[in-house]
PDB file of C-alpha atoms in Angstrom:
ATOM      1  CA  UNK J 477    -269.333 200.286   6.619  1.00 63.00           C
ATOM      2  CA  UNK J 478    -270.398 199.229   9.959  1.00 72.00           C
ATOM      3  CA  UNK J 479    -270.086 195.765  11.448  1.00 78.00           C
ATOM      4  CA  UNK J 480    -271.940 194.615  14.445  1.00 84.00           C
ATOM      5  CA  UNK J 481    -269.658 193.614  17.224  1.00 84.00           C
ATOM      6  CA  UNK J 482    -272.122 190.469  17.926  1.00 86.00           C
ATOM      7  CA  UNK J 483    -271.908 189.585  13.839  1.00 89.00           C
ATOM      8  CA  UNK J 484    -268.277 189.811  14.632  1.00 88.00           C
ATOM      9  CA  UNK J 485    -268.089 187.555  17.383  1.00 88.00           C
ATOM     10  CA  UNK J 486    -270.988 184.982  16.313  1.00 89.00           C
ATOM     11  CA  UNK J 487    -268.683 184.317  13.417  1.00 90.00           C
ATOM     12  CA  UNK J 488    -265.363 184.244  15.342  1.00 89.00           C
ATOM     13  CA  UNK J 489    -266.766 181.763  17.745  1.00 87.00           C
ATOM     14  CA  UNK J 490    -268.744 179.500  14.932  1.00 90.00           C
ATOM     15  CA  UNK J 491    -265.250 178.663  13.850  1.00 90.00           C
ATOM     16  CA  UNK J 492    -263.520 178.383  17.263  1.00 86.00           C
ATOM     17  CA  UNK J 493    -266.283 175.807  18.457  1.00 87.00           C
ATOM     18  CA  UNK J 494    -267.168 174.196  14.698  1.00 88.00           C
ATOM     19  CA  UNK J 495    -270.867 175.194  14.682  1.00 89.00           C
ATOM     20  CA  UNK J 496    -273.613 177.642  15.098  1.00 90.00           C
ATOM     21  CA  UNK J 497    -275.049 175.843  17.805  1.00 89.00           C
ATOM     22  CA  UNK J 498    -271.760 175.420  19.824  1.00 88.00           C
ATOM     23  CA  UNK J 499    -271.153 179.097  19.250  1.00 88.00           C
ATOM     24  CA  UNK J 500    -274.680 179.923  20.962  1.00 88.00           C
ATOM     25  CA  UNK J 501    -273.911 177.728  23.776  1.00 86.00           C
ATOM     26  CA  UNK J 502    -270.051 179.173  24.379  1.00 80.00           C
ATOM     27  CA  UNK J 503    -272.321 182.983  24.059  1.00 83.00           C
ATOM     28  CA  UNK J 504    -275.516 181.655  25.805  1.00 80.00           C
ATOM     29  CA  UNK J 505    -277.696 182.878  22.933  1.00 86.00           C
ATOM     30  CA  UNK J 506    -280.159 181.042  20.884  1.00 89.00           C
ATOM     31  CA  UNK J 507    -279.116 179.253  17.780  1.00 89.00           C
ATOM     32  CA  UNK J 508    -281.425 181.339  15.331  1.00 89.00           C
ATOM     33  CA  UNK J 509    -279.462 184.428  16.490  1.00 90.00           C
ATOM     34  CA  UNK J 510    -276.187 183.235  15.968  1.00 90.00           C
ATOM     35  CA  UNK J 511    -277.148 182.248  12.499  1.00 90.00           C
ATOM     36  CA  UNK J 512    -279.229 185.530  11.889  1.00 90.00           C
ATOM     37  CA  UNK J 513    -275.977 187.516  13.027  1.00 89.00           C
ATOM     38  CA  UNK J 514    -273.454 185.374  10.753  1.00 91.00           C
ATOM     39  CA  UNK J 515    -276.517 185.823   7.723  1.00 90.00           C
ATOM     40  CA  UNK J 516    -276.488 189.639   8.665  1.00 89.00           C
ATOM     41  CA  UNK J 517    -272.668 189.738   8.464  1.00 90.00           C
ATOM     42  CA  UNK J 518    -272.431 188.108   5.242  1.00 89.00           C
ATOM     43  CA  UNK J 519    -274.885 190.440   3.650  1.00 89.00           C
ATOM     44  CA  UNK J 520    -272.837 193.404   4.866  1.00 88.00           C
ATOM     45  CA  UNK J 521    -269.751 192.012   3.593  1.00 90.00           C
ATOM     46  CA  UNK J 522    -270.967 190.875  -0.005  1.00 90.00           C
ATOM     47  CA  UNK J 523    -269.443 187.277   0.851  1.00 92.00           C
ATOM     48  CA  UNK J 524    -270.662 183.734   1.794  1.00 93.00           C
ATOM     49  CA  UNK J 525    -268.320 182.995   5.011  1.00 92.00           C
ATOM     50  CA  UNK J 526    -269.598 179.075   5.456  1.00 91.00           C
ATOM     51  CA  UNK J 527    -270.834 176.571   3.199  1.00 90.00           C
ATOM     52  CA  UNK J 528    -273.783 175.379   4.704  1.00 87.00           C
ATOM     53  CA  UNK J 529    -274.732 171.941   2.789  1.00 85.00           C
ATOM     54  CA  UNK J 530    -272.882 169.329   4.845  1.00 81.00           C
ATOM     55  CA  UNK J 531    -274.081 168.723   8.282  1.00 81.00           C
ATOM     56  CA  UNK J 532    -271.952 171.259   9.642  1.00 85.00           C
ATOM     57  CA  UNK J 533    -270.439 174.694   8.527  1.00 87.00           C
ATOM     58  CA  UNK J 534    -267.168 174.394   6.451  1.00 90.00           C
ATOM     59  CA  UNK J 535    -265.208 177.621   6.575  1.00 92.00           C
ATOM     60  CA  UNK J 536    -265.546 179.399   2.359  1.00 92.00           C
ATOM     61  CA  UNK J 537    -262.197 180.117   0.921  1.00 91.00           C
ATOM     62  CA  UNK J 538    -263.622 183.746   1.001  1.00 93.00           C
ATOM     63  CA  UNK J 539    -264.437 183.325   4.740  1.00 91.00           C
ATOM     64  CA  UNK J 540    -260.559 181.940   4.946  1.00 92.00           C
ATOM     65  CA  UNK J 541    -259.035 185.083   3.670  1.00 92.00           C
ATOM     66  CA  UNK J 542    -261.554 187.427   6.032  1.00 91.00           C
ATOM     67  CA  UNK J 543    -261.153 185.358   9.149  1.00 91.00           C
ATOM     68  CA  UNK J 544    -258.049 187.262  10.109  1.00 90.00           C
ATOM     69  CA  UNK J 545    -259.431 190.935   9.541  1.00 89.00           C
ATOM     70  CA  UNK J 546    -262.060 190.165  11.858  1.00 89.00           C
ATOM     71  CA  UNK J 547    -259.933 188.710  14.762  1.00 86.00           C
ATOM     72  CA  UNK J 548    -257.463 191.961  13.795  1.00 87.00           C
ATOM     73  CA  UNK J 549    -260.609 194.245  14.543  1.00 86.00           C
ATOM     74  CA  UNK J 550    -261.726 192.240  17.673  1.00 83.00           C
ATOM     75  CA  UNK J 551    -258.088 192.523  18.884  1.00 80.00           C
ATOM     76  CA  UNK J 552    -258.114 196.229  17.658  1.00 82.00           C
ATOM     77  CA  UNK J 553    -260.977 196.765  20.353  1.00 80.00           C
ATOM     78  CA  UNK J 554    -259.649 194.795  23.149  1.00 74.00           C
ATOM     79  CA  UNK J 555    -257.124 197.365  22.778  1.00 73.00           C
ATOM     80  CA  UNK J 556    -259.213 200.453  23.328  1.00 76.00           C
ATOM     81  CA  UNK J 557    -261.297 198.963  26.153  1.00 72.00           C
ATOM     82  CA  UNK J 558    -257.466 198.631  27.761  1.00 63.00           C
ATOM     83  CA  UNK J 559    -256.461 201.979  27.117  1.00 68.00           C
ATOM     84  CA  UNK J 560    -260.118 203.165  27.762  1.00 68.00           C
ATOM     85  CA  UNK J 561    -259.796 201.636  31.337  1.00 61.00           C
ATOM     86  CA  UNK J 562    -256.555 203.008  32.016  1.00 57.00           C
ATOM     87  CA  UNK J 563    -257.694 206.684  31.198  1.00 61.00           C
ATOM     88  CA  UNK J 564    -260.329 206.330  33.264  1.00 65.00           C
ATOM     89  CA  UNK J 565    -258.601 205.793  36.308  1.00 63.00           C
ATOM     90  CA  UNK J 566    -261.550 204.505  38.552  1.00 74.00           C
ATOM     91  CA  UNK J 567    -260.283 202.236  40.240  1.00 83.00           C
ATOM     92  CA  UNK J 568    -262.797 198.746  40.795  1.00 89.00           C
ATOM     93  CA  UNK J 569    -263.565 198.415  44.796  1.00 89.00           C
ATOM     94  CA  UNK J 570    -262.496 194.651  44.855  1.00 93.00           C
ATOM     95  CA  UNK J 571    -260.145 192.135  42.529  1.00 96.00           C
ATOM     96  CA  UNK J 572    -260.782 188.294  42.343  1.00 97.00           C
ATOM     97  CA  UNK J 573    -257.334 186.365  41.341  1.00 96.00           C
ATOM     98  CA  UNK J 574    -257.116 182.672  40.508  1.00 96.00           C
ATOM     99  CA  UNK J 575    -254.038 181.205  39.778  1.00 92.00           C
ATOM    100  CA  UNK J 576    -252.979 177.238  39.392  1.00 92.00           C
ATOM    101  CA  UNK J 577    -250.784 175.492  41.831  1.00 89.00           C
ATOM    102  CA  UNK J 578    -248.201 175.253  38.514  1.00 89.00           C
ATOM    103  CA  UNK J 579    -246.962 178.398  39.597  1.00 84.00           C
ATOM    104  CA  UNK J 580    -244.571 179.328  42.098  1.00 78.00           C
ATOM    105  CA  UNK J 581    -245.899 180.677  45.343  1.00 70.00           C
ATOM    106  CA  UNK J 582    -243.014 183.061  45.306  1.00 68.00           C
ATOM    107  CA  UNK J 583    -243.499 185.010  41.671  1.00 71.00           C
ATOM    108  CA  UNK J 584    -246.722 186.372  43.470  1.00 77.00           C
ATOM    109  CA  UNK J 585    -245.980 186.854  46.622  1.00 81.00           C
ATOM    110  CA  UNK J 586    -244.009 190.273  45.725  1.00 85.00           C
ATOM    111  CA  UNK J 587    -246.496 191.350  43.284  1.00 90.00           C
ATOM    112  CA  UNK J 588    -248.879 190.823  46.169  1.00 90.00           C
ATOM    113  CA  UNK J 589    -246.283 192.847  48.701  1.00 91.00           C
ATOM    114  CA  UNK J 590    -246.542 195.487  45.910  1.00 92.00           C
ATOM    115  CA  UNK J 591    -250.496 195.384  45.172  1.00 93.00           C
ATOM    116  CA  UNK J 592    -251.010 195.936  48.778  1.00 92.00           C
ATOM    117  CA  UNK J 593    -249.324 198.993  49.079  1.00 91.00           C
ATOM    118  CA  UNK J 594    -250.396 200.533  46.219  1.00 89.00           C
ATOM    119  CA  UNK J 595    -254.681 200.191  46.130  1.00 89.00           C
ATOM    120  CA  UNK J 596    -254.684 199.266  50.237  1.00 87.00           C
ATOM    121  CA  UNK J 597    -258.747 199.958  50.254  1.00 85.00           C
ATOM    122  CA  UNK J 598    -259.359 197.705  47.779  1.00 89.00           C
ATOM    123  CA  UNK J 599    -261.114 194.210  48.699  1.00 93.00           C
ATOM    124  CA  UNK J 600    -258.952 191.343  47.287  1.00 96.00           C
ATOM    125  CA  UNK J 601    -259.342 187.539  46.756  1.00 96.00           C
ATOM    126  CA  UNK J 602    -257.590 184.708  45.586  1.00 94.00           C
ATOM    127  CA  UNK J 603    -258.629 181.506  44.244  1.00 95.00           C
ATOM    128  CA  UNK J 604    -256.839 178.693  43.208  1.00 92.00           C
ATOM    129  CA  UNK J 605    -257.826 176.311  39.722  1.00 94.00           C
ATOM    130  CA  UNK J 606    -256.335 174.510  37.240  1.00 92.00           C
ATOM    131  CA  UNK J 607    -256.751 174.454  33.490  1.00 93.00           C
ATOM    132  CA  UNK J 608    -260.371 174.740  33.034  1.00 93.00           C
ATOM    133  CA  UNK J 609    -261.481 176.056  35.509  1.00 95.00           C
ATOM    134  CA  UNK J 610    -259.398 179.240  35.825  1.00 96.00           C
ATOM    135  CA  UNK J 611    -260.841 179.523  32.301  1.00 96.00           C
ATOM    136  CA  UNK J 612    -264.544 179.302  33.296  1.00 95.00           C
ATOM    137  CA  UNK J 613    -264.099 181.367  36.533  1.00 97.00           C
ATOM    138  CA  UNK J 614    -263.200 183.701  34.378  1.00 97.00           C
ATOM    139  CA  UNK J 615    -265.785 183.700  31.722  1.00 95.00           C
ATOM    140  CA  UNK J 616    -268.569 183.598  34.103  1.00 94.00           C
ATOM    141  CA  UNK J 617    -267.736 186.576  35.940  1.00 95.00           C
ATOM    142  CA  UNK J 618    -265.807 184.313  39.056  1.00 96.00           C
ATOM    143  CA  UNK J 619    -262.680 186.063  38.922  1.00 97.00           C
ATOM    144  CA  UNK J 620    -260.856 188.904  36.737  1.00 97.00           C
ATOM    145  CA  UNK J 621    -257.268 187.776  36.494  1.00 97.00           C
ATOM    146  CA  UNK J 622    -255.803 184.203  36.458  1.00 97.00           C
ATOM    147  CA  UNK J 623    -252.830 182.653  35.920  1.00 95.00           C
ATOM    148  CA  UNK J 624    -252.844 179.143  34.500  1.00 95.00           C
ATOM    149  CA  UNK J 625    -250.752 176.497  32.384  1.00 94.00           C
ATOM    150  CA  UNK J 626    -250.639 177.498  28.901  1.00 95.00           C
ATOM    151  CA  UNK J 627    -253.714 175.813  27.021  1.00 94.00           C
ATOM    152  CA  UNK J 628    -253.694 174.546  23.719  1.00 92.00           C
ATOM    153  CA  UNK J 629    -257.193 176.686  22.413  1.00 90.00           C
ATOM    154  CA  UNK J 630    -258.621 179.273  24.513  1.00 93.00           C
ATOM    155  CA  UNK J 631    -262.180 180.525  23.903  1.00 90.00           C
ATOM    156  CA  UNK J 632    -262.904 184.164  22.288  1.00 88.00           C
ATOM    157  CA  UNK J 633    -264.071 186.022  25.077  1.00 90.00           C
ATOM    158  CA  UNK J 634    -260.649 185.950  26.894  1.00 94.00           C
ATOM    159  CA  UNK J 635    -257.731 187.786  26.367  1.00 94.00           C
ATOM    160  CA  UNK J 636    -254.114 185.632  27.139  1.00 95.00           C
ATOM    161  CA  UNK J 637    -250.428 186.722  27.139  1.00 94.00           C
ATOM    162  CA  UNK J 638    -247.535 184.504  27.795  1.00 94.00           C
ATOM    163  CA  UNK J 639    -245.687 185.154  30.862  1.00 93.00           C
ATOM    164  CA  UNK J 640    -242.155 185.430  31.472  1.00 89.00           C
ATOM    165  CA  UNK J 641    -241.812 182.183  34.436  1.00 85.00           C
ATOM    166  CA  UNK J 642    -243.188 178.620  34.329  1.00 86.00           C
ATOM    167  CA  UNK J 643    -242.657 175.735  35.846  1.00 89.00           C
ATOM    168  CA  UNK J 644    -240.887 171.969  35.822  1.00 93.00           C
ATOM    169  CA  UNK J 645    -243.123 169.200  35.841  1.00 95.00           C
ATOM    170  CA  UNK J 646    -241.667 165.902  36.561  1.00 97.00           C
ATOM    171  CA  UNK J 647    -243.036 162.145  37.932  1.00 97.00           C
ATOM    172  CA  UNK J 648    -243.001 161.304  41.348  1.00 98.00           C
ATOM    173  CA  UNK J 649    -244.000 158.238  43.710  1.00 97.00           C
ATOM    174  CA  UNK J 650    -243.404 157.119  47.463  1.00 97.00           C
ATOM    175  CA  UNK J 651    -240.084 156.525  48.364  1.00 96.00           C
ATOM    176  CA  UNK J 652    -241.022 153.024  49.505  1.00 96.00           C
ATOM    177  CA  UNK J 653    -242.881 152.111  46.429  1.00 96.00           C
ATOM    178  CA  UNK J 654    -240.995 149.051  44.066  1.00 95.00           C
ATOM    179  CA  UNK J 655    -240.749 151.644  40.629  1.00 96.00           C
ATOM    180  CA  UNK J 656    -238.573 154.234  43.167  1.00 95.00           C
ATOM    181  CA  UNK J 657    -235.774 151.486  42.682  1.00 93.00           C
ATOM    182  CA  UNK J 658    -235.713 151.199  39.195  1.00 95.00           C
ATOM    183  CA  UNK J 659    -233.093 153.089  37.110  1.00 95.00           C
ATOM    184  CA  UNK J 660    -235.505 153.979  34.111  1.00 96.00           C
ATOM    185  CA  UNK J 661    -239.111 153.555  33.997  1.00 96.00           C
ATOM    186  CA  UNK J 662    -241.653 153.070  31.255  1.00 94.00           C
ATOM    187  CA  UNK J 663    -244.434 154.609  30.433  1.00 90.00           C
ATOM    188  CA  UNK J 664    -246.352 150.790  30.003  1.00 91.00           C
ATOM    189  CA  UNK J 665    -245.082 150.216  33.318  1.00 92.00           C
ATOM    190  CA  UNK J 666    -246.776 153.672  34.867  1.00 92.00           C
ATOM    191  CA  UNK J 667    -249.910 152.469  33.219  1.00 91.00           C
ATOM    192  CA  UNK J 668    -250.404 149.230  36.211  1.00 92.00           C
ATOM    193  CA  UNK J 669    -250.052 151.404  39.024  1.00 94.00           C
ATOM    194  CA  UNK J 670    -252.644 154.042  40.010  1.00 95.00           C
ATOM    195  CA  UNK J 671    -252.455 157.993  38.516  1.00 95.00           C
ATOM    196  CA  UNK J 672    -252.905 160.324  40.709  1.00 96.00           C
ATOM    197  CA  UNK J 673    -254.683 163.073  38.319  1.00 93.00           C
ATOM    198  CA  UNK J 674    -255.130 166.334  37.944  1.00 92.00           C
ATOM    199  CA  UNK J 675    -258.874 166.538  36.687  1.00 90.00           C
ATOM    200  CA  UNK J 676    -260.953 169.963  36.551  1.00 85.00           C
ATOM    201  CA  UNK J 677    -264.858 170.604  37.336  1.00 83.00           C
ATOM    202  CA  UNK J 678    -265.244 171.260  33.663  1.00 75.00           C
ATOM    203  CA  UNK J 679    -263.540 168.221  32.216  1.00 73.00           C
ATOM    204  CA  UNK J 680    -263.038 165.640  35.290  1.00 66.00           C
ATOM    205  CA  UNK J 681    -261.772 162.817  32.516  1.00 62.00           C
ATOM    206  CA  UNK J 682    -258.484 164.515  30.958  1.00 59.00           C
ATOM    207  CA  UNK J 683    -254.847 164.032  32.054  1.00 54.00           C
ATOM    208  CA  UNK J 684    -255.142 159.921  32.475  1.00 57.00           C
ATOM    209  CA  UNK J 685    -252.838 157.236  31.173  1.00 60.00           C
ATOM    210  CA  UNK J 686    -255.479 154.750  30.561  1.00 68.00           C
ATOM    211  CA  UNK J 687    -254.871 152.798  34.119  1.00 76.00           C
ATOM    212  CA  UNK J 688    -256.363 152.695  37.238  1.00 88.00           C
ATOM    213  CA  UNK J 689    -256.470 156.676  38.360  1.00 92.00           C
ATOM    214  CA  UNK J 690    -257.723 159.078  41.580  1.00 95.00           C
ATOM    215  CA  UNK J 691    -257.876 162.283  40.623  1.00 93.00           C
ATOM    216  CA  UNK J 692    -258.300 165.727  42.285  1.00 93.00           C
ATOM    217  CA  UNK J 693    -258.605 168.959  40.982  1.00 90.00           C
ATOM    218  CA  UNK J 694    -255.839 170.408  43.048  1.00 91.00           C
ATOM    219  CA  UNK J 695    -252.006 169.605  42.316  1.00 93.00           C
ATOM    220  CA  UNK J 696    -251.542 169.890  46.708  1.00 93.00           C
ATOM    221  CA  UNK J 697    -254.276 167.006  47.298  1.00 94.00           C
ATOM    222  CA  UNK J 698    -252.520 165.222  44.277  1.00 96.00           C
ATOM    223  CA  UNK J 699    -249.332 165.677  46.234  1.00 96.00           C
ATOM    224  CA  UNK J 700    -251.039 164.822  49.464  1.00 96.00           C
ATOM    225  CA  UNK J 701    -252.452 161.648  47.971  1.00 97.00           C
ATOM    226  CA  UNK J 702    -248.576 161.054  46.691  1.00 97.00           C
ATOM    227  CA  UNK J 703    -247.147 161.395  50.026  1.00 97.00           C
ATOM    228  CA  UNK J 704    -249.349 158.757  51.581  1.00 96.00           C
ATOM    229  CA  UNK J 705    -248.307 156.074  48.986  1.00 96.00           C
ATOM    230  CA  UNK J 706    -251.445 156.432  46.560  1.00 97.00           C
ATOM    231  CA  UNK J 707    -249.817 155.956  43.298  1.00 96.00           C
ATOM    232  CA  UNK J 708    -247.604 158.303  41.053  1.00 97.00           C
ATOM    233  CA  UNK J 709    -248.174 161.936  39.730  1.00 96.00           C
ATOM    234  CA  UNK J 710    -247.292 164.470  37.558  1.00 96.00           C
ATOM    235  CA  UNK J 711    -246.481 167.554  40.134  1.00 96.00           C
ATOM    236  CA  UNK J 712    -244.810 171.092  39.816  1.00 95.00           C
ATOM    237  CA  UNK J 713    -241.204 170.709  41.152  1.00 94.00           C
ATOM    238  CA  UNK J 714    -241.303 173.665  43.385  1.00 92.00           C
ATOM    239  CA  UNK J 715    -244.327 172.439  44.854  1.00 93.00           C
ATOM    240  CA  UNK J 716    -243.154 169.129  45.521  1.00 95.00           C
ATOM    241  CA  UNK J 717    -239.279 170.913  47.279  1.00 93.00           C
ATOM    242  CA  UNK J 718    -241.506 173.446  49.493  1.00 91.00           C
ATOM    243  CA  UNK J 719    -244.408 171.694  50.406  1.00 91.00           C
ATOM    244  CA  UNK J 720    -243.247 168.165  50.515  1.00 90.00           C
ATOM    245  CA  UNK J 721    -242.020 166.241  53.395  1.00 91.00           C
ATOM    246  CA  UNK J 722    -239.172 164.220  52.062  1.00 93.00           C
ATOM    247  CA  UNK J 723    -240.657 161.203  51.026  1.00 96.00           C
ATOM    248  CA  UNK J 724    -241.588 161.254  47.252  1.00 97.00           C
ATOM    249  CA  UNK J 725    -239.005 160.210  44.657  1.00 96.00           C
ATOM    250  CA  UNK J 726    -238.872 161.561  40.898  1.00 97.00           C
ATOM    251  CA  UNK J 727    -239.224 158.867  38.300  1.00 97.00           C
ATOM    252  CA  UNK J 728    -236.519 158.733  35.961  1.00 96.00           C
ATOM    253  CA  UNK J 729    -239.009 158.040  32.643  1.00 96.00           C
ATOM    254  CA  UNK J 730    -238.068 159.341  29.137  1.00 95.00           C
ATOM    255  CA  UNK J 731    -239.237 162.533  28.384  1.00 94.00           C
ATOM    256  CA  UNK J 732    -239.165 164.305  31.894  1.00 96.00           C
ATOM    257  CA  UNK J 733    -238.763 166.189  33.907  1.00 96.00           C
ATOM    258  CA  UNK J 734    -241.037 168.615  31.395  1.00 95.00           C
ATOM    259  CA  UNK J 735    -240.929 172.771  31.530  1.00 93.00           C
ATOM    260  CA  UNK J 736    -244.511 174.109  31.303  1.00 92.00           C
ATOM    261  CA  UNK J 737    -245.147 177.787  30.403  1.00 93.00           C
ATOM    262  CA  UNK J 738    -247.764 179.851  31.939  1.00 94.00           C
ATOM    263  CA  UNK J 739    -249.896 182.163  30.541  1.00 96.00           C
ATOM    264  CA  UNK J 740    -252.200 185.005  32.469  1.00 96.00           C
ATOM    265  CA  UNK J 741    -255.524 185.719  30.775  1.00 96.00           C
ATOM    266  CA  UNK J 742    -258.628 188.375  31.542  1.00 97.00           C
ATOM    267  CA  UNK J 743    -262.291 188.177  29.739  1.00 95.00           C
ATOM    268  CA  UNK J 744    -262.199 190.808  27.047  1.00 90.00           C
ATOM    269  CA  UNK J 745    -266.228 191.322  27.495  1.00 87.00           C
ATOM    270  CA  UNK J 746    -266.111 192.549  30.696  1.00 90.00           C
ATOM    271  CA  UNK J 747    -262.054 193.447  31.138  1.00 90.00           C
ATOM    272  CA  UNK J 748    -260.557 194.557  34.633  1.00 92.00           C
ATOM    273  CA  UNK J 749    -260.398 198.227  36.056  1.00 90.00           C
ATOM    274  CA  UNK J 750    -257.233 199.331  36.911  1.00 90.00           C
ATOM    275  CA  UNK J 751    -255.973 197.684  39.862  1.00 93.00           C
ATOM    276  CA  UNK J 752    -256.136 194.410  37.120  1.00 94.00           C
ATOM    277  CA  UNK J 753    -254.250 196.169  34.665  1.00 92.00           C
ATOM    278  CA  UNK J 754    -251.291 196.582  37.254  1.00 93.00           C
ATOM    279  CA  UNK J 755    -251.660 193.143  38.356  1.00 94.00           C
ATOM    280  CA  UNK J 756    -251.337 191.600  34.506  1.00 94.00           C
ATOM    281  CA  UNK J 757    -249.111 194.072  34.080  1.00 92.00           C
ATOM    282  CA  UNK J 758    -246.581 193.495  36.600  1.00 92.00           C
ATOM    283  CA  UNK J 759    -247.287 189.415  36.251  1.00 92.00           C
ATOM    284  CA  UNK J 760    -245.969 190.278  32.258  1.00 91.00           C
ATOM    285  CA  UNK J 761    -242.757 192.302  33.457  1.00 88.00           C
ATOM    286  CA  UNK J 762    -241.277 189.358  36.035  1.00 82.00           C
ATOM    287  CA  UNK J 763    -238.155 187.555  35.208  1.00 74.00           C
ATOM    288  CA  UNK J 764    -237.653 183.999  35.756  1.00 68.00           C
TER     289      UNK J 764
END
């Protein structure tokens, strides 16, 4: 029996997002078609996959046990659009990158050494985002690879792996500022100064401690903002040794300094030529 890649995916995303109409928003479709592909689906399988009499679809102990075929066969073709890409061999005339400020200027810089010498015609760019937005460059088209903070859900239309290198987060704050002389600070106290905060064009509220915050979505403005006595922030440690200027102190507060991991990620809809395969590839082979 034949399944329709769209039934496949309506469903998939119905339960990522929690509804039918948050599934046609994520897939820009109408909400009749969503439900008319999750219908269709059902009838092809013999099987109710939602209970449809509270206010929003509940997940059927039947759709339970068949959720995880269906993300096996979605995987299952992410697969063979890889291996169908790298048979190909044509290789795409230009490569958009995004990465986050999270991670360290040098794990790229050889890849990019190496990237260069092997497709030198091709046109390359690189962007820089956080969070978010490295997600939604990505799904709209933006950019083909990034390189971003690992995320606690990620939408269906991207494909991530876990990379090798993160980073250390840790607290920091003028040199001159009164908390810089304490020997332990707490996170009540962190709440009466100003955050400096990482916020993204997608979500512009996360990442605050309920005080007084600026935000930015870059982690170098955040640092920027640091360095001229703004208030405290949560900033990569590399960042902070190689592009500081010797005036921010790390906060001694329970809890950190804190390693984050780093994922990479491509959209599975529309997934990169060749010269992207390399690059994800090589970003999955580097050591710490």
């Amino acid at each position: 029996m034949n399944y329709s890649p769209e039934s496949l995916e309506a469903f998939v995303q119905a339960v990522e997002t929690g509804s039918f109409s948050a599934a046609a928003r994520k897939l820009k479709k109408s909400q009749s078609t969503i439900s008319s592909a999750i219908a269709n689906l059902e009838a092809d399988l013999g099987v109710t996959l939602f209970d449809r009499q509270s206010r929003q679809p509940v997940l059927t102990d039947q759709g339970k046990h068949i959720l995880p075929y269906i993300q096996s066969i979605m995987a299952a073709s992410e697969r063979l659009n890889e291996v169908s890409v790298r048979l190909a061999g044509n290789v795409e005339p230009r490569l958009s990158f995004v990465l986050s400020d999270v991670w360290q200027t040098s794990h790229h810089e050889s890849i990019l050494q190496r990237f260069s010498q092997r497709f030198p015609d091709i046109e390359f760019e690189c962007l820089i985002a956080e969070d978010e937005d490295v997600i939604d460059l990505i799904q709209i088209g933006r950019a083909h690879v990034g390189v971003l903070r690992v995320q606690p859900r990620y939408p269906v239309d991207v494909t991530v792996a876990r990379l090798q290198v993160g980073a250390e987060m840790a607290i920091y704050i003028h040199r001159q500022h009164e908390l810089a002389r304490l020997p332990a600070v707490e996170m009540d106290t962190l709440q009466t100064v100003r955050q400096l905060s990482l916020s993204t064009f997608t979500d512009p509220t996360r990442n605050k401690s309920g005080g007084p915050t600026w935000s930015s979505p870059s982690l170098l403005m955040l640092l920027e903002m640091a360095e001229q006595g703004f208030g405290w922030g949560i900033l990569p440690r590399w960042l902070v040794e190689q592009f500081g200027h010797d005036v921010l102190q790390e906060l001694p507060v329970a809890g950190w300094p804190q390693r984050i991991d780093v994922d990479v990620l491509w959209s599975n809809k529309t997934p990169p030529g060749p010269a992207g395969r390399w690059m994800i590839d090589q970003l999955r082979a580097q050591n710490p």
